[in-house]
XYZ file of C-alpha atoms in Angstrom:
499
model
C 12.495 -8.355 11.276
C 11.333 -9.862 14.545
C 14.834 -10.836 15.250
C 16.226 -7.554 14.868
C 13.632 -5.962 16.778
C 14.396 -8.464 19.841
C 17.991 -8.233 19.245
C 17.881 -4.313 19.978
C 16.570 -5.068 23.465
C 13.821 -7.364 25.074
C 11.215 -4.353 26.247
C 11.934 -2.076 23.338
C 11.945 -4.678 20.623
C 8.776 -6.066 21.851
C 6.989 -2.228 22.241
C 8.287 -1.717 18.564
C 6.608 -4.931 17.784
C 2.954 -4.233 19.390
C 2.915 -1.301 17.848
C 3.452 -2.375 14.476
C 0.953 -5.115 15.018
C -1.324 -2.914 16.313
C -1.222 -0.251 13.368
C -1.373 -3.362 10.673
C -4.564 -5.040 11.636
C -6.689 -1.957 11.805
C -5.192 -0.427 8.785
C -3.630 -2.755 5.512
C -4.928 -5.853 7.150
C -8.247 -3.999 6.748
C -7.670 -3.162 3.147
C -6.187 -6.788 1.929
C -9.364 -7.800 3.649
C -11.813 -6.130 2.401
C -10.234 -6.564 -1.108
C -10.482 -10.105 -1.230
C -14.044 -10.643 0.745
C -15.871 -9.830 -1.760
C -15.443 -11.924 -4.336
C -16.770 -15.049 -2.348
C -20.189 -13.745 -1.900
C -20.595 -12.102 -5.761
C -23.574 -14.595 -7.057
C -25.057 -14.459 -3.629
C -24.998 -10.674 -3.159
C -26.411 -10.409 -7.054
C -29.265 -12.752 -5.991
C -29.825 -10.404 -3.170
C -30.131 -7.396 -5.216
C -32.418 -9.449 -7.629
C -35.097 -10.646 -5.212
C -34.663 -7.435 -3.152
C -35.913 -5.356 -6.520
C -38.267 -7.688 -7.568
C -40.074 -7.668 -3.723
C -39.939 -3.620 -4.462
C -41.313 -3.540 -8.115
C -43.052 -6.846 -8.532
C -40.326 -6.950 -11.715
C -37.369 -9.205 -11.469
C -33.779 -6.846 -13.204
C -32.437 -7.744 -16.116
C -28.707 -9.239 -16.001
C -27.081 -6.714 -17.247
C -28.952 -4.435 -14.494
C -27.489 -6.668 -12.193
C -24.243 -6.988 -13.262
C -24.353 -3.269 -13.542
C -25.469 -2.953 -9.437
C -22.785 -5.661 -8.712
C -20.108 -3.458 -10.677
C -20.966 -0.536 -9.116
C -21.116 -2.367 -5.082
C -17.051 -3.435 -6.671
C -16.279 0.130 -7.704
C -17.225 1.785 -4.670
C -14.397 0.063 -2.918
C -11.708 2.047 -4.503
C -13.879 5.218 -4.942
C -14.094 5.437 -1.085
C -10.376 4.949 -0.830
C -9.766 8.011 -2.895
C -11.756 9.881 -0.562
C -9.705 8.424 2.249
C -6.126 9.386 0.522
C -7.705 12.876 0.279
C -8.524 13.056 4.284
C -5.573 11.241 5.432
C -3.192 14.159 5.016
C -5.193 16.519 6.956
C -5.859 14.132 9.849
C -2.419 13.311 9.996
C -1.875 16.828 11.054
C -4.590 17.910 12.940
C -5.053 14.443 15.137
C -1.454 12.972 14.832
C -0.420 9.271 13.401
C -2.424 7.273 15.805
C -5.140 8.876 16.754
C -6.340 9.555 12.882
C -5.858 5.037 12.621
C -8.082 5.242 15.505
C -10.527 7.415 14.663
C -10.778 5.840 11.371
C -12.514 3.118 12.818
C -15.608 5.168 12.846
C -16.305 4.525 9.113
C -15.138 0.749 9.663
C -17.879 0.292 13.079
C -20.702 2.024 10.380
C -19.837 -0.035 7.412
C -20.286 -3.136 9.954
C -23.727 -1.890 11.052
C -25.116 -1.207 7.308
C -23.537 -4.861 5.832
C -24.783 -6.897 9.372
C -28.683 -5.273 8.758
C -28.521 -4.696 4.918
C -30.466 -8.463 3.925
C -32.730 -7.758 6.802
C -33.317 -4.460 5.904
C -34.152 -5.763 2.036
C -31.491 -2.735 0.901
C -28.945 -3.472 -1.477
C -28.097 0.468 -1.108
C -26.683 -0.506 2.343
C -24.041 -2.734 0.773
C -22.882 0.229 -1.393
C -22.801 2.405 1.371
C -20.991 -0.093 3.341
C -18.496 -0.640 0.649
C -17.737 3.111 0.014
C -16.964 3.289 4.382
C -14.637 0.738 4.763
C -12.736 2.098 1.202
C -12.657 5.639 3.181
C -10.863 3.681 5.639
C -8.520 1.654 3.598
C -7.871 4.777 2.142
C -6.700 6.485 4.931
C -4.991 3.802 6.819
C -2.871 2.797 3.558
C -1.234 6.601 4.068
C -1.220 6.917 7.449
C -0.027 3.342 8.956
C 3.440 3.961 7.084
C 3.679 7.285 8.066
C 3.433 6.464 11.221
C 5.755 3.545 11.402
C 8.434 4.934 9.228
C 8.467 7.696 11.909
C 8.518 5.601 15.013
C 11.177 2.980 14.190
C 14.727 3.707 14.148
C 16.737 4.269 11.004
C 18.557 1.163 10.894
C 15.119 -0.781 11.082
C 13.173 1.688 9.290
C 12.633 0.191 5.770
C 11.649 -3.334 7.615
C 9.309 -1.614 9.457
C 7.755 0.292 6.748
C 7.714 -3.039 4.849
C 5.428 -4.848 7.502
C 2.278 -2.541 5.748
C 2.823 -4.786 2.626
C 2.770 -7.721 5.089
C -0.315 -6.567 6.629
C -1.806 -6.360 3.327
C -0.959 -9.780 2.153
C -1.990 -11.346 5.196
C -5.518 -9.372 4.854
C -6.157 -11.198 1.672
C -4.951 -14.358 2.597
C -7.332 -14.508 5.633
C -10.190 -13.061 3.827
C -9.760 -15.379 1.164
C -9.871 -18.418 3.671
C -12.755 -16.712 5.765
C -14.862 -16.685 2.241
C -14.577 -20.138 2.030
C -17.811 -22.593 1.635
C -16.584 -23.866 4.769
C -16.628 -21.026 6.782
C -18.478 -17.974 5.998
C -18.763 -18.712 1.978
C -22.124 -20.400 3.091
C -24.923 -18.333 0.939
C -26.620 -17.677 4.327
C -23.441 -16.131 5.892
C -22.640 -13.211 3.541
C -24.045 -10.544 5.728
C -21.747 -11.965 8.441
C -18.737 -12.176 5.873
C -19.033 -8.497 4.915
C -19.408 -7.444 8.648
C -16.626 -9.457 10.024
C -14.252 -6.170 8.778
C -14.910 -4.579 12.569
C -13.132 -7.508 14.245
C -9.726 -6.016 13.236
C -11.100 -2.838 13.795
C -11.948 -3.798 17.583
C -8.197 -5.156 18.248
C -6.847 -1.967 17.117
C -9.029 0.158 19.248
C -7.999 -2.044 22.243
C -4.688 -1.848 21.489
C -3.429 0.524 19.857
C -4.189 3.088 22.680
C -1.992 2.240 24.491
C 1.133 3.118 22.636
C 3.272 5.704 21.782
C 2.878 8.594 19.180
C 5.293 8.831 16.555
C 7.911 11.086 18.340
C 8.713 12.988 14.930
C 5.246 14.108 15.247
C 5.293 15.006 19.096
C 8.552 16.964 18.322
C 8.509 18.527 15.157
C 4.564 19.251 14.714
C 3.889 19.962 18.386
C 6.780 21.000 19.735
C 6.395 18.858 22.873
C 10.419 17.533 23.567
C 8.957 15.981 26.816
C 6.583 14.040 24.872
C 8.975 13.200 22.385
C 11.394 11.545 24.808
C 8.829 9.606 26.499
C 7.713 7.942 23.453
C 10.973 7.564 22.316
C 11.862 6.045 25.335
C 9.101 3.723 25.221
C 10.274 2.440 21.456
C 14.443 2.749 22.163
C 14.328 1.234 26.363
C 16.521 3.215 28.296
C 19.375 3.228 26.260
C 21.251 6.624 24.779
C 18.965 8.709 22.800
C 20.844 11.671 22.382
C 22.335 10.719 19.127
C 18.630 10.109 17.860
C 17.358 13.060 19.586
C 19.861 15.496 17.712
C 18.907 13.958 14.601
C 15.004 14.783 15.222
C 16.602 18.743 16.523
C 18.107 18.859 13.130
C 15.449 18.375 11.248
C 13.055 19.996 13.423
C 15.256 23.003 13.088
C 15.578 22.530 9.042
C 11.696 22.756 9.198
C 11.773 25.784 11.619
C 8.974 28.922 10.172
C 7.548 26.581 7.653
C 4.234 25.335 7.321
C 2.863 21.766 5.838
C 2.540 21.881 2.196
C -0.558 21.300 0.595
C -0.441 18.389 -1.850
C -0.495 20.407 -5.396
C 2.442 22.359 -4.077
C 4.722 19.538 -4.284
C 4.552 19.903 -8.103
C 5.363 23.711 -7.824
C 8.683 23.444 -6.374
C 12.079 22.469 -7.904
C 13.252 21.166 -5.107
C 10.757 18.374 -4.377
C 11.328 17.187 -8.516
C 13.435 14.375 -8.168
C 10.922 13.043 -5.019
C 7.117 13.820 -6.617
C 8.446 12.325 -10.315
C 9.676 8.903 -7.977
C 6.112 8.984 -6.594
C 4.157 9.797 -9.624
C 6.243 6.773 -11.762
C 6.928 3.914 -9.329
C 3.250 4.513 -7.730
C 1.766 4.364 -10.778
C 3.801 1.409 -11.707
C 2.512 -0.810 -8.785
C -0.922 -0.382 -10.080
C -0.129 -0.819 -13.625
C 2.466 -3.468 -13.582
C -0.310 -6.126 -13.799
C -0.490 -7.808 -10.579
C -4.143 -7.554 -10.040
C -4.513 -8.614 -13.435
C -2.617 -12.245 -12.220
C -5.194 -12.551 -9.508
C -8.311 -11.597 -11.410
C -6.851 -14.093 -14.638
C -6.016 -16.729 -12.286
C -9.109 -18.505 -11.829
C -9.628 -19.183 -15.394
C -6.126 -20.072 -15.773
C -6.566 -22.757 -12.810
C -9.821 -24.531 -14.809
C -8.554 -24.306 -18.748
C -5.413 -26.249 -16.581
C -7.857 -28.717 -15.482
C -8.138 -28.058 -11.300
C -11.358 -29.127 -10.079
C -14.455 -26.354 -9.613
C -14.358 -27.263 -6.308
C -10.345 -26.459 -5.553
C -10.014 -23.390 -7.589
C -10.927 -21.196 -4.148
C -7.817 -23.293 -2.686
C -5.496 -22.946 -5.369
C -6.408 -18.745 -5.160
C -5.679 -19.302 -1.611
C -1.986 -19.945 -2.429
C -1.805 -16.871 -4.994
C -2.771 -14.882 -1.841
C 0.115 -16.733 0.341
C 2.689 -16.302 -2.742
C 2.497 -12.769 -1.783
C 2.329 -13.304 2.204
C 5.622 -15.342 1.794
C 7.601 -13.146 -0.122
C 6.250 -9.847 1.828
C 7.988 -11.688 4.883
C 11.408 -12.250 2.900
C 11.536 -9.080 1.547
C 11.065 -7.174 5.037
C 14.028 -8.629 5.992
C 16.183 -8.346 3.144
C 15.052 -4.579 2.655
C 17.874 -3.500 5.357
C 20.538 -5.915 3.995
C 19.836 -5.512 0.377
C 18.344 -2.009 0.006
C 15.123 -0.635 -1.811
C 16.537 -0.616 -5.362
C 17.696 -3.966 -5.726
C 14.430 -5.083 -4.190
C 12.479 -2.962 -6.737
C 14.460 -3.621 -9.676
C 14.680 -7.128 -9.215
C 10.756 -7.395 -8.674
C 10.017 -5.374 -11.892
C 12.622 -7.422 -13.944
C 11.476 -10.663 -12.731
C 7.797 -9.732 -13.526
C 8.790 -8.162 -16.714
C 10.294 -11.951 -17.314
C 7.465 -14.011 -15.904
C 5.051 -11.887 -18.197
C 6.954 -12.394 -21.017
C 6.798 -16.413 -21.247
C 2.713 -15.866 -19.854
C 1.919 -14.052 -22.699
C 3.704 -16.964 -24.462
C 1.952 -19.921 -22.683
C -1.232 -18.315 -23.799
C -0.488 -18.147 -27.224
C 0.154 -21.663 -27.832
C -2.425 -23.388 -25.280
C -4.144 -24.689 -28.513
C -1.043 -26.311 -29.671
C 0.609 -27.584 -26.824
C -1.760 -28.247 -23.691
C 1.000 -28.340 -21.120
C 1.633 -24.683 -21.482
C -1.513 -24.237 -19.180
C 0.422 -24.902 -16.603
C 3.505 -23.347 -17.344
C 1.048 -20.523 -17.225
C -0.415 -21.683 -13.622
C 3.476 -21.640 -12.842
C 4.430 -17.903 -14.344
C 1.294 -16.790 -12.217
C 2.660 -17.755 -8.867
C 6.302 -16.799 -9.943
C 4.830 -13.187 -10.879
C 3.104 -12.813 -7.807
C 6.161 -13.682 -5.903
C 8.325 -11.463 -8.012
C 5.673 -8.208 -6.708
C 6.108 -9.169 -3.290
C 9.380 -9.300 -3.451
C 10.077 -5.144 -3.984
C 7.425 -3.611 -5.410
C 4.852 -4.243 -3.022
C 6.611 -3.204 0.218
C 8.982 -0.555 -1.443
C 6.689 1.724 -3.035
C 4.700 2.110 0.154
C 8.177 3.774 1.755
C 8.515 6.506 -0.436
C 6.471 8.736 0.799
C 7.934 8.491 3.912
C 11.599 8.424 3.331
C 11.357 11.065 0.202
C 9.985 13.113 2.247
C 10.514 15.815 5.097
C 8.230 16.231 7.982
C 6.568 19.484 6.024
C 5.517 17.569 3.059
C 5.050 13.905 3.499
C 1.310 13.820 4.864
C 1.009 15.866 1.344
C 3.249 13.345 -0.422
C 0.938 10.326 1.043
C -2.359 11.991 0.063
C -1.108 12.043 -3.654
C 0.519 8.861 -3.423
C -2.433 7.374 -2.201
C -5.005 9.226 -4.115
C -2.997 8.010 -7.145
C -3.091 4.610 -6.222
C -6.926 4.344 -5.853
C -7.311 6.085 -8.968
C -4.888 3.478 -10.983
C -6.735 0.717 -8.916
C -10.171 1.874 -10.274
C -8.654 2.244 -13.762
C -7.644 -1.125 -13.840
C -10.411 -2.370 -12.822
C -12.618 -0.798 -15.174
C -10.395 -1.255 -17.825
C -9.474 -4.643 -17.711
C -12.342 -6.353 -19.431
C -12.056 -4.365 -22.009
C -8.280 -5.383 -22.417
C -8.696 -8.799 -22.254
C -11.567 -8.610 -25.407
C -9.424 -6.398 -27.230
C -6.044 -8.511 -26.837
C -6.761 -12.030 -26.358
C -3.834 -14.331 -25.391
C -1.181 -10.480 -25.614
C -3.509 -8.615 -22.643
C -0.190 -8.983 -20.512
C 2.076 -6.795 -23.377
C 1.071 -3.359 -22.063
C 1.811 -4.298 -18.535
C 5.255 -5.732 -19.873
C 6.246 -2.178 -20.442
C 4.928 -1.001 -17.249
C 7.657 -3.165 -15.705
C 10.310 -2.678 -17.827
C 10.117 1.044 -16.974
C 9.799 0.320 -13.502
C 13.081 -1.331 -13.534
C 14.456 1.129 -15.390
C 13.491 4.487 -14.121
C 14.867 2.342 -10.547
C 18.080 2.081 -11.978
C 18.763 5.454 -13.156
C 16.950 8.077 -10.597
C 15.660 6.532 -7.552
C 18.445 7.056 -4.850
C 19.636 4.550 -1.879
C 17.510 5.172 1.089
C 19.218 2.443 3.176
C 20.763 3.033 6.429
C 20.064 6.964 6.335
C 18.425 9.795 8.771
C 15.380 11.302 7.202
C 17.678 14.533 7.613
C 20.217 12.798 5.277
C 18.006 11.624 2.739
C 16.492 15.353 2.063
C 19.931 16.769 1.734
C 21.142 14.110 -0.975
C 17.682 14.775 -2.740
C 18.771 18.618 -2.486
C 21.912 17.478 -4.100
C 20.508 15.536 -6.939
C 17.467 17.942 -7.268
C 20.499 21.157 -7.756
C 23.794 19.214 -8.859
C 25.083 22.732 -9.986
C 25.211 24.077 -6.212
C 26.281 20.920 -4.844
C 29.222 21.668 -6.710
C 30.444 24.690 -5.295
C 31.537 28.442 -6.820
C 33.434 27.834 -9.307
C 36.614 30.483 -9.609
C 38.267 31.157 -13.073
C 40.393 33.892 -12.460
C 44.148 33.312 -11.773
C 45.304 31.725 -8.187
C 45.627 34.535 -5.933
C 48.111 33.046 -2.760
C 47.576 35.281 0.053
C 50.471 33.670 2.373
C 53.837 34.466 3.930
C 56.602 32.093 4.419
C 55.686 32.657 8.398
């Protein structure tokens, strides 16, 4: 991707470039971040909440009190999210792309303050508080950052560019994986740090990020500013002919002429948004439910029945997190070359494949111990399988499905969805595990599978395409019957002369 960013011209490749980079690590950075952060501090953060009640009451909790307080610090995470998919829609309208990623930062700055003063404060509620800010903020950066990016770069870049929030993402967990470390910030003293280290990213994109462009579909189509439009446009493109790209933004500026955004339950009311809302509902359900999160959260146990040291488990999670990193990279550059189905029905296969011969590495551990780590083996291959499509891909939907009217609609219920799945999962999950033993993977099996499949048969080929071109094939598919003409059945009629 940076290649073909610098190939399209020094100035403009590299403005393209900062603003990605700027966008990422105050918005899916933030969320890989925060995701991962929290699971170095867990027993120290329980002890906290222990002592903390005890100092109140004179009474030490129970365990299951604490691991009740500790579930519900988790839980937050994604609750807040949900109410950040809900707001993102209608700051994406009212404040534009980049000024809703910057004022998001609020909640991040406050979350900082509560986690920094929470152990001084003696106030577990802090923490909670904390945690349900920066998931408002995930929340609405996860919608908004490939919104805005998917409207700033040009078509023949766009999926790559989209693709670099998946990148973000991986990279957030990666680094907050290493910055938990013993090492580093893992130290039971540091936690409070750890927790409020979210507002450095937060601080680059607020010195950054100011000082690029708005995405020019928004200048032109929601605010009607063409002057605007071409400056930022010429600030992303160089100096280079942009009347080709600037008819394309008149057409569908013109095809949204008189109407107003839709609100997000009227995409399910209209015929002609089917094909795109049933694409959204499946394959963003799917990314939730294939089983991913399930590799990271059964990895750790995995690593010790295989024998790795206490000690280098946090490394070997380390390279889960970079499985994903690495193939987040590949696949934003093979998204352009190979297209968003093959990427996503390849992932979902592979998965489908690497689950498959987990389940059966589980199932005869007892008999054969080397299995273990043909099970270590399927979890990195699985992981790398997700990054490969359905990590990146999904996240373009919204923004390639959609026109300018509906998508800050179609990336509130995309990401409202997503944080509901996530919380699902994550309440469900150790309830799966009792109930299936060694076969927990099965029901994520057929997640996959149907991924793959529902891929195959319904998504279309986004690849290459003006937004403009994409809604008219979806019009197409969505009404086959008028794509097909009047049909006449009465006899040919020639109304000629031999003149």
């Amino acid at each position: 991707m940076l290649y073909a960013l610098l190939r399209s011209g020094m100035i403009q490749g590299r403005i393209l470039l900062l603003t990605i980079c700027a966008a990422g690590i105050g918005g899916t950075f933030q969320f890989g971040y925060n995701l991962s952060i929290i699971n170095a501090p867990t027993s120290h953060i329980q002890e906290f909440t222990n002592e903390t009640w005890q100092a109140r009451t004179g009474e030490p909790l129970s365990d299951h009190l604490v691991l009740l307080v500790w579930s519900i610090i988790v839980s937050l995470y994604p609750l807040g999210g949900l109410f950040g998919a809900l707001l993102a829609g209608p700051l994406a309208i009212m404040l534009g792309r980049k000024k809703s990623l910057l004022v998001n930062n609020i909640f991040v700055a406050l979350a900082a303050i509560l986690f920094g003063f929470s152990r001084k404060a003696g106030s577990f509620e802090m923490i909670m508080l904390g945690r349900l800010l920066v998931g408002v903020s995930a929340g609405v950066s996860m919608n908004i950052q490939p919104m805005y990016l998917g409207e700033s770069a040009p078509k023949e870049l766009r999926g790559a560019v989209a693709m670099s929030s998946a990148i973000f993402t991986a990279l957030g967990i990666v680094m907050g994986q290493v910055v938990g470390l013993r090492e580093l910030l893992g130290d039971p003293q540091a936690w409070p740090l750890l927790l409020a280290s979210c507002l450095v990213p937060g601080a680059l994109q607020l010195a950054s990020l100011p000082l690029l462009p708005e995405s020019p579909r928004y200048l032109l189509i929601d605010c009607g500013d063409t002057e605007a439009c071409l400056a930022a446009l010429q600030r992303l493109r160089g100096s280079g002919d942009l009347a080709r790209e600037l008819e394309e933004l008149e057409e569908e500026r013109a095809a949204c002429q008189g109407c107003r955004a839709r609100r997000p339950w009227e995409l399910f009311q209209h015929r002609v948004l089917r094909r795109q809302v049933t694409s959204l509902v499946v394959l963003g359900s799917a990314m939730e439910l294939c089983g991913n999160d399930l590799m990271y959260a059964y990895a750790s146990s995995v690593f010790r029945k295989a024998g790795v040291p206490e000690a280098k488990v946090q490394y070997a999670i380390i390279g889960t997190g970079s499985c994903e990193l690495l193939m987040a990279i590949v696949s934003c550059v093979a998204v352009e070359r190979m297209g968003r189905r093959v990427l996503l029905i390849g992932g979902y296969s592979l998965m489908t494949c690497w689950g498959s011969i987990f389940t059966v590495a589980l199932c005869l551990q007892s008999s054969f111990p080397w299995t273990l780590y043909l099970a270590v083996a399927c979890i990195f291959a699985s992981i790398l399988s997700f990054g490969t499509g359905p990590a990146g891909v999904t996240g373009i939907l919204a923004t390639e499905l959609f026109d300018q009217m509906a998508r800050p609609a179609a990336c509130m219920v995309c990401g409202a969805l997503m944080w509901i799945m996530l919380f699902l999962v994550s309440l469900g999950f150790p309830f799966v595990m009792e109930a299936l033993s060694h076969f927990l993977y099965v029901p994520f099996l057929g997640v996959c599978a149907c991924g793959a499949i529902y891929t195959g048969l319904f998504l279309p080929e986004t690849k290459g395409k003006t937004l403009q071109e994409i809604s008219e094939e979806l019009h197409r598919l969505n009404f086959p019957r008028r794509a097909q003409g009047p049909t006449w059945k009465s006899p040919e009629v020639i109304q000629s002369t031999e003149l």
